[in-house]
Tab-separated table of C-alpha atoms and ligand atoms in Angstrom:
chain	number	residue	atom	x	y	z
A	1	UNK	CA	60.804	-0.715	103.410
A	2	UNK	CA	61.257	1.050	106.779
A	3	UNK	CA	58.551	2.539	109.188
A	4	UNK	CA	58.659	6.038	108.016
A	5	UNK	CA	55.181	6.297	106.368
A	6	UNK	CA	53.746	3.664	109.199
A	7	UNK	CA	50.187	4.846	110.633
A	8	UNK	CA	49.365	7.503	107.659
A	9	UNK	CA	46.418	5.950	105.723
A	10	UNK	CA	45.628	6.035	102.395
A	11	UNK	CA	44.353	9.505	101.703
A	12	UNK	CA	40.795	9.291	99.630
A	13	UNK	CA	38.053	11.789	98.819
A	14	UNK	CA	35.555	12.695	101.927
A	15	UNK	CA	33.708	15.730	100.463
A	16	UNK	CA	34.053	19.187	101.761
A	17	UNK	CA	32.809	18.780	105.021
A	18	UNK	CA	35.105	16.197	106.028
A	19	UNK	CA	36.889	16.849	109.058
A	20	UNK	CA	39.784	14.199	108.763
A	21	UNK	CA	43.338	15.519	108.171
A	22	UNK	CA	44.120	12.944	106.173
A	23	UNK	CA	41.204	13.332	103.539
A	24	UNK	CA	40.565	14.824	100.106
A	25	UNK	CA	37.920	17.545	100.222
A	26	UNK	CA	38.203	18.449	96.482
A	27	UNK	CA	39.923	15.941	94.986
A	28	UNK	CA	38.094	12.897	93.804
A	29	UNK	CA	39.567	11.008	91.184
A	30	UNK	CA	37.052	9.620	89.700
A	31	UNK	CA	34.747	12.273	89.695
A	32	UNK	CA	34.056	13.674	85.833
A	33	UNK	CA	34.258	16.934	85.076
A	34	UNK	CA	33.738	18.332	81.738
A	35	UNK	CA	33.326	14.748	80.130
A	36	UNK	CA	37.026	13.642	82.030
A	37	UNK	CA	37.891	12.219	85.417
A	38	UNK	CA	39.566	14.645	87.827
A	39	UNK	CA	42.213	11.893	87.740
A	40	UNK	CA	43.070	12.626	84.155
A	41	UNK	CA	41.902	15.862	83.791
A	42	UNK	CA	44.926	16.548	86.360
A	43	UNK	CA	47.260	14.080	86.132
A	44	UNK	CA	49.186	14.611	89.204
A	45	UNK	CA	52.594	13.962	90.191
A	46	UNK	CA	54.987	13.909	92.567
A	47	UNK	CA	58.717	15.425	91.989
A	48	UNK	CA	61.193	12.637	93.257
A	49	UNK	CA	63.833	15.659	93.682
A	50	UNK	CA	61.920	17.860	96.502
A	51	UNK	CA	60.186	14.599	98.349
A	52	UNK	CA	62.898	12.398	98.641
A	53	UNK	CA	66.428	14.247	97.695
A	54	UNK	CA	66.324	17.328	99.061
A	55	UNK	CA	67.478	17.532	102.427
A	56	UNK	CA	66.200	20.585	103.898
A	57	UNK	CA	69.214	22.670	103.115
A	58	UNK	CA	69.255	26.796	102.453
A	59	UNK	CA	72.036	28.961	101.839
A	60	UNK	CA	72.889	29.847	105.583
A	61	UNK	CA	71.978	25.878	106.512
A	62	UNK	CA	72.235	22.341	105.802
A	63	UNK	CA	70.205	19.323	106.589
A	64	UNK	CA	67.072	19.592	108.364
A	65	UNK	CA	65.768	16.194	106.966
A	66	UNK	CA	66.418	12.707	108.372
A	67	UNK	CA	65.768	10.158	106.416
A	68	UNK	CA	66.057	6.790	106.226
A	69	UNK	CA	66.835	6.699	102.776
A	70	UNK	CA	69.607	9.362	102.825
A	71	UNK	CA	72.439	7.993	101.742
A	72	UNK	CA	75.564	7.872	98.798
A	73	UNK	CA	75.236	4.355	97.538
A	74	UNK	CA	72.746	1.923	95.958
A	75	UNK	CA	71.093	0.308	98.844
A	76	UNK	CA	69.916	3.819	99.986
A	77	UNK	CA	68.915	4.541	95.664
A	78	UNK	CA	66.649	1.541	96.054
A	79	UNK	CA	64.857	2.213	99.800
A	80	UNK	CA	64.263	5.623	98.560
A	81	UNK	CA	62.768	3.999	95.546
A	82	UNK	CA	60.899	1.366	98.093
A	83	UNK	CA	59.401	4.558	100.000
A	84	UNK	CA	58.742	6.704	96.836
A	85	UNK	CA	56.176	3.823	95.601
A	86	UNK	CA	54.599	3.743	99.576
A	87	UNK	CA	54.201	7.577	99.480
A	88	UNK	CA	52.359	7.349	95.735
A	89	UNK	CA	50.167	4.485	96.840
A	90	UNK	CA	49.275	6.534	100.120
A	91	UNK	CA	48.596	9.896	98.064
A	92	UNK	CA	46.827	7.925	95.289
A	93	UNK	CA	49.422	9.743	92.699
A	94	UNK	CA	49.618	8.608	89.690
A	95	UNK	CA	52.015	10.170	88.023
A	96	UNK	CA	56.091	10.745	89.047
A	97	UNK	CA	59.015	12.934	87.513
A	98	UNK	CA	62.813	12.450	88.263
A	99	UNK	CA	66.248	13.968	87.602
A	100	UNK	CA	69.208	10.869	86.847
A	101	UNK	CA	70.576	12.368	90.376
A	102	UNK	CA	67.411	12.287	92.373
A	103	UNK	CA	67.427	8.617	91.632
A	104	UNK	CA	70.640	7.506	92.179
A	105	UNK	CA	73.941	8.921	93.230
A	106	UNK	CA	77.034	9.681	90.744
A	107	UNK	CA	80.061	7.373	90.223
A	108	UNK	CA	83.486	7.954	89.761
A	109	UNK	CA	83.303	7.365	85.955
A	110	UNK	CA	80.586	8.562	83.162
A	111	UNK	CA	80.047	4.504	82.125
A	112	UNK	CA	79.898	3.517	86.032
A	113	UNK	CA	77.441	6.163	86.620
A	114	UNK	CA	75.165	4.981	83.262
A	115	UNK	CA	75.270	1.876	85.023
A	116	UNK	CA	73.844	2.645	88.131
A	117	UNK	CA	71.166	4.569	86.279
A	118	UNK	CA	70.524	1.513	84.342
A	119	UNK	CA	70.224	-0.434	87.704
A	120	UNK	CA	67.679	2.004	89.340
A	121	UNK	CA	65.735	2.502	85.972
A	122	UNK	CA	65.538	-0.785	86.046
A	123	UNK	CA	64.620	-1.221	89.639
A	124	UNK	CA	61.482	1.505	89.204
A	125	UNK	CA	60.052	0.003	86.176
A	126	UNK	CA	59.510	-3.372	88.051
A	127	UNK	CA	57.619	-1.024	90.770
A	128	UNK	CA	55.856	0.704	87.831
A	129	UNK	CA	55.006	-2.669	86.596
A	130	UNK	CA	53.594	-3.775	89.901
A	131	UNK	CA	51.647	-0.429	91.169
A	132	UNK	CA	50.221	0.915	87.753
A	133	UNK	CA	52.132	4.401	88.913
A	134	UNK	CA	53.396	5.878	85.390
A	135	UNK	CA	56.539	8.300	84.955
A	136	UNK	CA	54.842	11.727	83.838
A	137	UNK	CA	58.503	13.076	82.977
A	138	UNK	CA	62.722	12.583	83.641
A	139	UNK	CA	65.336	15.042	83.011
A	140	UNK	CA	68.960	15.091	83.032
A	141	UNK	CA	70.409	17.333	86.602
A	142	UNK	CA	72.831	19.315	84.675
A	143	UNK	CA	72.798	21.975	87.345
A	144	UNK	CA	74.355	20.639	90.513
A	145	UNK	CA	78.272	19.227	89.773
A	146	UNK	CA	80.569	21.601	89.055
A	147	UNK	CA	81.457	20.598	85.681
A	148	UNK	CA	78.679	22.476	84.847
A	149	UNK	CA	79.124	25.735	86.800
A	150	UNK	CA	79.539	27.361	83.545
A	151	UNK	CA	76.473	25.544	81.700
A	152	UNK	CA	76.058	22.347	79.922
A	153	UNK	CA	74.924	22.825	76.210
A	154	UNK	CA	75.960	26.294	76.725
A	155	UNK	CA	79.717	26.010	77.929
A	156	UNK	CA	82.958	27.362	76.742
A	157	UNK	CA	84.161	23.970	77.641
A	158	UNK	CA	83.210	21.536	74.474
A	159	UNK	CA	84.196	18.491	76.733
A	160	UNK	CA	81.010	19.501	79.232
A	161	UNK	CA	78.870	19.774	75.860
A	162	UNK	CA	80.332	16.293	75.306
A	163	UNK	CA	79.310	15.411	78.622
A	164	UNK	CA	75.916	17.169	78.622
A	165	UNK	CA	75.108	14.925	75.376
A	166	UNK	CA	75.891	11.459	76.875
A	167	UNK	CA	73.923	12.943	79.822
A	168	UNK	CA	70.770	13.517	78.375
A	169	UNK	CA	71.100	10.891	75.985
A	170	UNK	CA	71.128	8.167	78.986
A	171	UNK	CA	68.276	10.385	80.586
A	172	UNK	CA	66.290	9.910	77.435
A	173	UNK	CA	66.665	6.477	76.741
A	174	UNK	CA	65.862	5.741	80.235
A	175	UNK	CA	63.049	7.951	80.436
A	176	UNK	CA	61.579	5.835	77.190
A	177	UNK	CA	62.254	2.993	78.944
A	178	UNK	CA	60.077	4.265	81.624
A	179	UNK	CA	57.346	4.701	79.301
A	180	UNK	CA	57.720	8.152	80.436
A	181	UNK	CA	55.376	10.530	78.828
A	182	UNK	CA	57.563	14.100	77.906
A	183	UNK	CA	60.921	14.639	78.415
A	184	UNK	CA	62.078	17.590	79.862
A	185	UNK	CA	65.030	20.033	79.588
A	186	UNK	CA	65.293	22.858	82.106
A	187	UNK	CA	68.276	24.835	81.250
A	188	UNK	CA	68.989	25.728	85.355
A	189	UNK	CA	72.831	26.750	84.541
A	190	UNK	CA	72.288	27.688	80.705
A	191	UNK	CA	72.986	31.400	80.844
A	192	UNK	CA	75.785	33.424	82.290
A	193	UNK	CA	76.730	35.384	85.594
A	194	UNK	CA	78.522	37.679	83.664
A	195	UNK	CA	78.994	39.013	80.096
A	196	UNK	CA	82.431	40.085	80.395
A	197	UNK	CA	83.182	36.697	80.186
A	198	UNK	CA	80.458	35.646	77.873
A	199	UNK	CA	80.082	35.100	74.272
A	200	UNK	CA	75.965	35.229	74.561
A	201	UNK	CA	75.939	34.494	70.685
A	202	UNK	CA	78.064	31.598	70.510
A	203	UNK	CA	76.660	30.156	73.707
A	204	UNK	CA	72.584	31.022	72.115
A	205	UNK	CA	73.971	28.893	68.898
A	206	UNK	CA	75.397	26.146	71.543
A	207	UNK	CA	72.257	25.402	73.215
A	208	UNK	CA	70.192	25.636	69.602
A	209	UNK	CA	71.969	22.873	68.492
A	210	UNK	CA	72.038	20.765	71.165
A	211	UNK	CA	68.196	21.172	71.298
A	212	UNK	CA	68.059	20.572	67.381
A	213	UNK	CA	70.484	16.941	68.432
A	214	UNK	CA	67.597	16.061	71.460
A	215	UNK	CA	64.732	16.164	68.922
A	216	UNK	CA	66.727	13.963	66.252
A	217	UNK	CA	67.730	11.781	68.639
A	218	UNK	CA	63.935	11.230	70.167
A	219	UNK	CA	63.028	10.784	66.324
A	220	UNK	CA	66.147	8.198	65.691
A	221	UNK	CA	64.823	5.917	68.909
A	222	UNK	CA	61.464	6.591	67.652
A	223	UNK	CA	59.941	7.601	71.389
A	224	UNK	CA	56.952	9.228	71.578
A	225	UNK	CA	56.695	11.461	74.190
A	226	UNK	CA	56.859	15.226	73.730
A	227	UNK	CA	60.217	17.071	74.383
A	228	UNK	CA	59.570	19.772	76.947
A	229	UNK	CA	61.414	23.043	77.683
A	230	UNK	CA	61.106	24.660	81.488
A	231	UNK	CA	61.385	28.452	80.886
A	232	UNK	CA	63.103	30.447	83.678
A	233	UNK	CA	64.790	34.071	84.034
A	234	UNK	CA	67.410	33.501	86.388
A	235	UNK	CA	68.249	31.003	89.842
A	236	UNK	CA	70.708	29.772	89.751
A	237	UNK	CA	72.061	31.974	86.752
A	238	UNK	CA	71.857	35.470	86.692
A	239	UNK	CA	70.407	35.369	83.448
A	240	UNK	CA	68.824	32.056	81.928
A	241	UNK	CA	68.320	32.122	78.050
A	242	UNK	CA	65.118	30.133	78.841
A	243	UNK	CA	63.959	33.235	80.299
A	244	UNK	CA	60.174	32.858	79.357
A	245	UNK	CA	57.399	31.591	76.873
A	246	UNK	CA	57.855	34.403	74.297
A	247	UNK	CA	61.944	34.041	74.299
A	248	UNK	CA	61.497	30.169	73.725
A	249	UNK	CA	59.237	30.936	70.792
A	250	UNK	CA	61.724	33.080	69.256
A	251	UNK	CA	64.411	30.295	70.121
A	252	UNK	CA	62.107	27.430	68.536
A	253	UNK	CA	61.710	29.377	65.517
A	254	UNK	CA	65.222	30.809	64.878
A	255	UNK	CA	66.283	27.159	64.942
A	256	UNK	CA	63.446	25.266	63.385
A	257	UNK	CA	61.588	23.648	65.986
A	258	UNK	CA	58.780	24.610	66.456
A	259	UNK	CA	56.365	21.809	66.466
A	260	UNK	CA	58.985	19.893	67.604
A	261	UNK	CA	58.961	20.616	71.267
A	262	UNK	CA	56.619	22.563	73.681
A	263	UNK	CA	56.885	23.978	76.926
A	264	UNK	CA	56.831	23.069	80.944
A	265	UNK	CA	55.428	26.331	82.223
A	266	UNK	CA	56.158	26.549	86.194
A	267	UNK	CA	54.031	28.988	88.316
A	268	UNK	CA	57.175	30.349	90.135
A	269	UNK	CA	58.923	31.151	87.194
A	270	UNK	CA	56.386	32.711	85.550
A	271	UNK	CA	56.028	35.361	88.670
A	272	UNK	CA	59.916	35.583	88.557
A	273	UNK	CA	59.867	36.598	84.612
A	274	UNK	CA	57.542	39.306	86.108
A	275	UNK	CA	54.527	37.871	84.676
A	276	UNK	CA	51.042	35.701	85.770
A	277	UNK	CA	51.030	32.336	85.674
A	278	UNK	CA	47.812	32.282	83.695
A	279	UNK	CA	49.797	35.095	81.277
A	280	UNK	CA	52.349	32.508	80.060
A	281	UNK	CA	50.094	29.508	80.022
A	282	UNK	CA	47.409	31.618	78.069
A	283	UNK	CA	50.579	32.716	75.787
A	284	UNK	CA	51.704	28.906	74.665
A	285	UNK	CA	48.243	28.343	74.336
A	286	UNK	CA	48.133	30.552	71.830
A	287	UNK	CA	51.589	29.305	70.108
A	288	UNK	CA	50.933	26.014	70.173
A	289	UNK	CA	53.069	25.106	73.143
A	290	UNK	CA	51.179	24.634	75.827
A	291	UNK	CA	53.034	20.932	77.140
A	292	UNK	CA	52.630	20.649	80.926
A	293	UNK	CA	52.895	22.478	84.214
A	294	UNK	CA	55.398	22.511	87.250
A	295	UNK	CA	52.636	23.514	89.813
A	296	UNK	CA	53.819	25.278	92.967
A	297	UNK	CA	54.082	28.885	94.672
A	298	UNK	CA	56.492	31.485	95.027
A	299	UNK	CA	56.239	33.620	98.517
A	300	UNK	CA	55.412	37.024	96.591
A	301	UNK	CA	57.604	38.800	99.002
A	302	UNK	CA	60.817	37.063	98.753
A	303	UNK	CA	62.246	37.626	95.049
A	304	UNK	CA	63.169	33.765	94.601
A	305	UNK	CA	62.192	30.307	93.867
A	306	UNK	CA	60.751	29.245	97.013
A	307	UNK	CA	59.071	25.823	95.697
A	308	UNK	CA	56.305	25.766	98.050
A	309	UNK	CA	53.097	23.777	97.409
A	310	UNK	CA	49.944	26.000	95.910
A	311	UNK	CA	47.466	26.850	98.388
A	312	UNK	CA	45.697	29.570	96.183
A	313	UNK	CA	42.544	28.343	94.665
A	314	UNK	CA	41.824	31.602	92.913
A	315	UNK	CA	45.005	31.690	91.015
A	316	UNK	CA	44.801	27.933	90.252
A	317	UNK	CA	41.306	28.297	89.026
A	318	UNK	CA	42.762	30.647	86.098
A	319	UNK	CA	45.540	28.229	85.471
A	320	UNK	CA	42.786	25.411	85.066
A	321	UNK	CA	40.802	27.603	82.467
A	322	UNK	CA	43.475	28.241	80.489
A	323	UNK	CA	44.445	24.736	80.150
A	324	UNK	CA	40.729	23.291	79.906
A	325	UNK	CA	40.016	26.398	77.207
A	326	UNK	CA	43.610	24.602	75.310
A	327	UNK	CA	41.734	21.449	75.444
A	328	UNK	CA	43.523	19.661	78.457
A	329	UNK	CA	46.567	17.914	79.016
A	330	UNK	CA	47.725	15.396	76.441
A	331	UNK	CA	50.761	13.998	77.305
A	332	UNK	CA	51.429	16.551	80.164
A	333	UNK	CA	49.945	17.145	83.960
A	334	UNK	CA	50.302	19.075	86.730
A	335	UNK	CA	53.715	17.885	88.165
A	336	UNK	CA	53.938	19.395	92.294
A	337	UNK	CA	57.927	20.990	91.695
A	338	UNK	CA	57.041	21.900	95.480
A	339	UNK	CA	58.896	21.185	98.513
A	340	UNK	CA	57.666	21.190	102.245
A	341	UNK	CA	59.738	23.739	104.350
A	342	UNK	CA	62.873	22.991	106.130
A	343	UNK	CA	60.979	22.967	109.220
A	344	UNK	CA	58.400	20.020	108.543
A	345	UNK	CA	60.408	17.287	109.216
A	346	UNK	CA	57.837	14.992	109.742
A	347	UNK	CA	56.442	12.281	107.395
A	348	UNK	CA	52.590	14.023	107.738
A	349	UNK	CA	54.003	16.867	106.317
A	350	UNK	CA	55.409	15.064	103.413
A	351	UNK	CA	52.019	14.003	102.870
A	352	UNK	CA	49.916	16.900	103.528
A	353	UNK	CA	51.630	19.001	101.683
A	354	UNK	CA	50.571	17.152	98.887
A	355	UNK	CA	46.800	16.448	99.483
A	356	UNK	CA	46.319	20.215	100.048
A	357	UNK	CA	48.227	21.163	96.759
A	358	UNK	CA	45.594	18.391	95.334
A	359	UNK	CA	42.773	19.931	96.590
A	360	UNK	CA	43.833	23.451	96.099
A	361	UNK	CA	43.904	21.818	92.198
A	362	UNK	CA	40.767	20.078	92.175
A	363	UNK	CA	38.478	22.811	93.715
A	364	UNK	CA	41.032	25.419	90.675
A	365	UNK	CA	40.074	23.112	88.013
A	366	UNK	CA	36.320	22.286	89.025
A	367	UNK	CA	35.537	26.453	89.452
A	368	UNK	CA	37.529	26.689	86.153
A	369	UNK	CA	35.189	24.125	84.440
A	370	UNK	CA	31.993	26.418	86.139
A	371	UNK	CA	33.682	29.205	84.086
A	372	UNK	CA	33.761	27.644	81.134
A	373	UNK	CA	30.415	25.674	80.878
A	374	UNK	CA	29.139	28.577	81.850
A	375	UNK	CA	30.501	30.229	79.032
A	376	UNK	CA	29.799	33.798	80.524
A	377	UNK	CA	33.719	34.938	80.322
A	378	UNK	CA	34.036	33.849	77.331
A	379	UNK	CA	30.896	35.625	75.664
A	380	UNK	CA	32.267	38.527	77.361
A	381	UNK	CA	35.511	38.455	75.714
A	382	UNK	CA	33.913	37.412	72.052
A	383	UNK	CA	32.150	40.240	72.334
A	384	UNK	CA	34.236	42.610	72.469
A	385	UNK	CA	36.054	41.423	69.548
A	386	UNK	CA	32.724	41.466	67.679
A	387	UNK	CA	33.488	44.221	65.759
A	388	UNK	CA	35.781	42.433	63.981
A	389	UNK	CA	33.664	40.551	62.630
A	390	UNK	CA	31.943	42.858	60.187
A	391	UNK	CA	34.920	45.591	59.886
A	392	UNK	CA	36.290	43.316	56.696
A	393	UNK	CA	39.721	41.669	56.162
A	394	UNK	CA	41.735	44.643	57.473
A	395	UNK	CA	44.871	41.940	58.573
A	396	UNK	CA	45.226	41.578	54.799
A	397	UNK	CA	45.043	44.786	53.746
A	398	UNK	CA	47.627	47.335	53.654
A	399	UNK	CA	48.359	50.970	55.178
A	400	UNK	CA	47.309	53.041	52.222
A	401	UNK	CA	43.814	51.090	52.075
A	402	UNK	CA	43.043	51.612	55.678
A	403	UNK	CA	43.950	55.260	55.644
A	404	UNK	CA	42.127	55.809	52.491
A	405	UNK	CA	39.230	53.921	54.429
A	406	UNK	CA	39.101	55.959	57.429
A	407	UNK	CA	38.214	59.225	55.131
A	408	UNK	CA	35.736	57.844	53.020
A	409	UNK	CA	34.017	56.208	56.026
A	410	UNK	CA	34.166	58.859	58.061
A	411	UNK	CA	36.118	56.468	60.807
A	412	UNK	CA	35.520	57.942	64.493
A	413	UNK	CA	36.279	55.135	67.244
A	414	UNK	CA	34.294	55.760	70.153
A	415	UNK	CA	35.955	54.036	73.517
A	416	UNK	CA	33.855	51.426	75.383
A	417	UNK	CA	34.104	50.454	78.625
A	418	UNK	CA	36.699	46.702	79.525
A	419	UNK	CA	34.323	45.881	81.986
A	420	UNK	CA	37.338	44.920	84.290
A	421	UNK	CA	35.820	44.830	87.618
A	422	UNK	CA	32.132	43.637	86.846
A	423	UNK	CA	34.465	40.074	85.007
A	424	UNK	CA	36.282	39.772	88.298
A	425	UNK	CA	33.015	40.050	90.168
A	426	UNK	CA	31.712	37.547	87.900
A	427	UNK	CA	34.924	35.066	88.432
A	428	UNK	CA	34.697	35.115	92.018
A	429	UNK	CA	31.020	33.933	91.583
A	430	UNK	CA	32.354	30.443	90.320
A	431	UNK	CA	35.239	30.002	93.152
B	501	XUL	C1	64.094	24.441	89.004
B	501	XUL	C2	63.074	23.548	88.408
B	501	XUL	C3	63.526	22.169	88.071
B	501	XUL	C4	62.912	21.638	86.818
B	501	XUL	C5	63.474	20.321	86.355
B	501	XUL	O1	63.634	25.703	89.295
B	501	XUL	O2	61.945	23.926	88.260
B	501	XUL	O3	63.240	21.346	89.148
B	501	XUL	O4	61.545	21.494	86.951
B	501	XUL	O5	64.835	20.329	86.187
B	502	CO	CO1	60.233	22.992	87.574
């Protein structure tokens, strides 16, 4: 361990009024809401990748970050691990998510490489073991090497699908080993710059059978956990067959898994697909899919995946209802894919950048639960379905019958009002 967290205290829950820096106003774990602790209602964690890899680099600039864990061999892998566990005990997080290269740095060879992952896998679980942290997710990094410029599952190059399949196979068994709770597959270079050099349908069949391989394998090693996908549009590809909820559905049907795998659903790339957040959670809600969420911010002026930690509580609230309205989190949580800026170079921000993004959560999720035990929305919105209700089995009828029903009834619609501005008057009562 080094002195890089020395003199920040354990963060806990102060109430709103609390004037400490270093204090939860909103979060308290142990507080229930809606018959669940905040602590699992939320299930927070932290992204190894943004809080302890990145280092502060943009595409004009390199390192901003010095840290004392920086560094290409194991030693380094296990003080970043040492520090990891310090920063969870300090933020109280109970949950963490990892790529293979956030943990520990690539070897000359495939088998040398397995190795080290072994060795850090390893390494973690006997922190796991001693701290009671849990692993919320891994993944395989099948986005930074240049083998995979081209894609992984999806490239012209069978020896990188080769190489993608060892890849996530070490990834998954390590991940069970973990006792990690989803597994995830963001498909970051799985799509194509451009199609003049592209067979789209070849590369679509690619990636659906490498999917259709991941969920026999987790079946063959008999884990548990639920296979998630990350929908994106585009960054780093131009275009990323992933693009959103509604393409994955199509994708999980045309190849026969649905059921078999559900979705990580990322605020940024939801606003980059050109929709809400709340759009695509309340979509694989509705499909069955809803898995977990990526939880971060996109700066609504830039056009790109900026990372940064939430800070609205308005548009968390609306996150929160959807998934309380879902039921809640099973096996997923609200993972922070959120990185400080490449000017806070300090430890403190490390930190607070996380216990605001928890209390911008906890004070989304406890107006989202006002919402809902109020029940007001949601009369709202039954009711104006109600007609429904007493209009008779028209999704089972058929044109000829409806026509044929409109004459003899005398049908004449008669437009009433969406109420638009007196619902968002009434959601801004509960925030
Ligand atoms: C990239 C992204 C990834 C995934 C995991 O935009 O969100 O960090 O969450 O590979
Ligand atoms: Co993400």
């Amino acid at each position: 361990m080094t002195d890089f967290f020395q003199g920040i205290p354990q963060i806990r829950f102060e109430g709103p009024d609390s004037q400490n820096e270093f204090a939860f106003r909103h979060y308290n774990p142990d507080e229930v809401v809606m018959g669940k602790t905040m602590k699992d209602h939320l299930r927070f964690s932290v992204a190894w990748w943004h809080s302890f890899a990145w280092p502060g680099g943009d595409p004009f600039g390199g390192q901003t970050f010095e840290r004392p864990w920086f560094g290409d061999d194991m030693a380094h892998a296990k003080l970043k691990a040492d520090e990891a566990f310090e920063m969870f005990r300090i933020l109280q997080a109970p949950y963490f998510a990892w790529h293979d290269l956030d943990l520990r740095p690539e070897a000359e060879t495939f088998a040398e490489s397995r190795a080290r992952l072994t060795e850090i896998t390893d390494y973690i679980g006997e922190k796991m073991a001693q701290t009671g942290v849990k692993c919320l997710w891994g993944t395989a990094n099948m986005f930074t090497h240049r083998r995979v410029m081209a894609g992984a599952a999806t490239n012209p190059d069978p020896e990188v699908f080769l190489y993608a399949a060892a890849t996530v196979k070490a990834c998954m068994d390590d991940t069970m080993k973990l006792g990690g709770e989803n597994y995830v597959l963001w498909g970051g270079r799985e799509g194509y710059e451009t199609l003049l050099n592209t067979d789209l349908g070849k590369e679509r069949q690619q990636a659906g059978r490498f999917l259709s391989m991941v969920v026999d394998y987790k079946h063959k090693i008999g884990y548990k956990g639920t296979i998630l996908i990350e929908p994106k549009p585009q960054e780093p590809s131009k275009h990323q067959y992933d693009y959103d909820v509604g393409t994955i559905y199509g994708f999980l049907k045309d190849f026969g898994l649905e059921g078999e795998v559900k979705l990580n659903i990322e605020q940024g790339h939801a606003i980059l697909a050109g929709h809400s957040f709340e759009h695509e959670l309340a979509l694989a809600a509705s499909l069955g899919l809803l898995g977990s969420i990526d939880m971060n911010r996109n700066d609504y002026q830039s056009g790109w995946d900026t990372d940064q930690f939430p800070n609205n509580v308005p548009e968390t609230a609306l996150a929160y209802y959807e998934v309380l309205k879902s039921g809640g989190f099973t096996t997923g949580g609200t993972n922070f894919d959120s990185k400080v800026r490449r000017q806070s170079l300090d430890a403190e921000d490390l930190i607070l950048g996380h216990v605001g993004a928890m209390d911008v959560c906890a004070a989304g999720l406890k107006a989202a639960a006002r919402m809902l035990e109020d029940g007001k929305l949601e009369a709202a919105r039954t009711e104006r379905y109600a007609g429904w209700d007493k209009a008779g089995d028209l999704l089972n009828s058929d044109l000829s019958t409806l026509a044929d029903r409109v004459v003899a009834e005398g049908i004449d619609p008669h437009p009433r009002s969406g109420r638009q501005e007196r619902l968002e008057n009434l959601v801004n009562r509960y925030l």
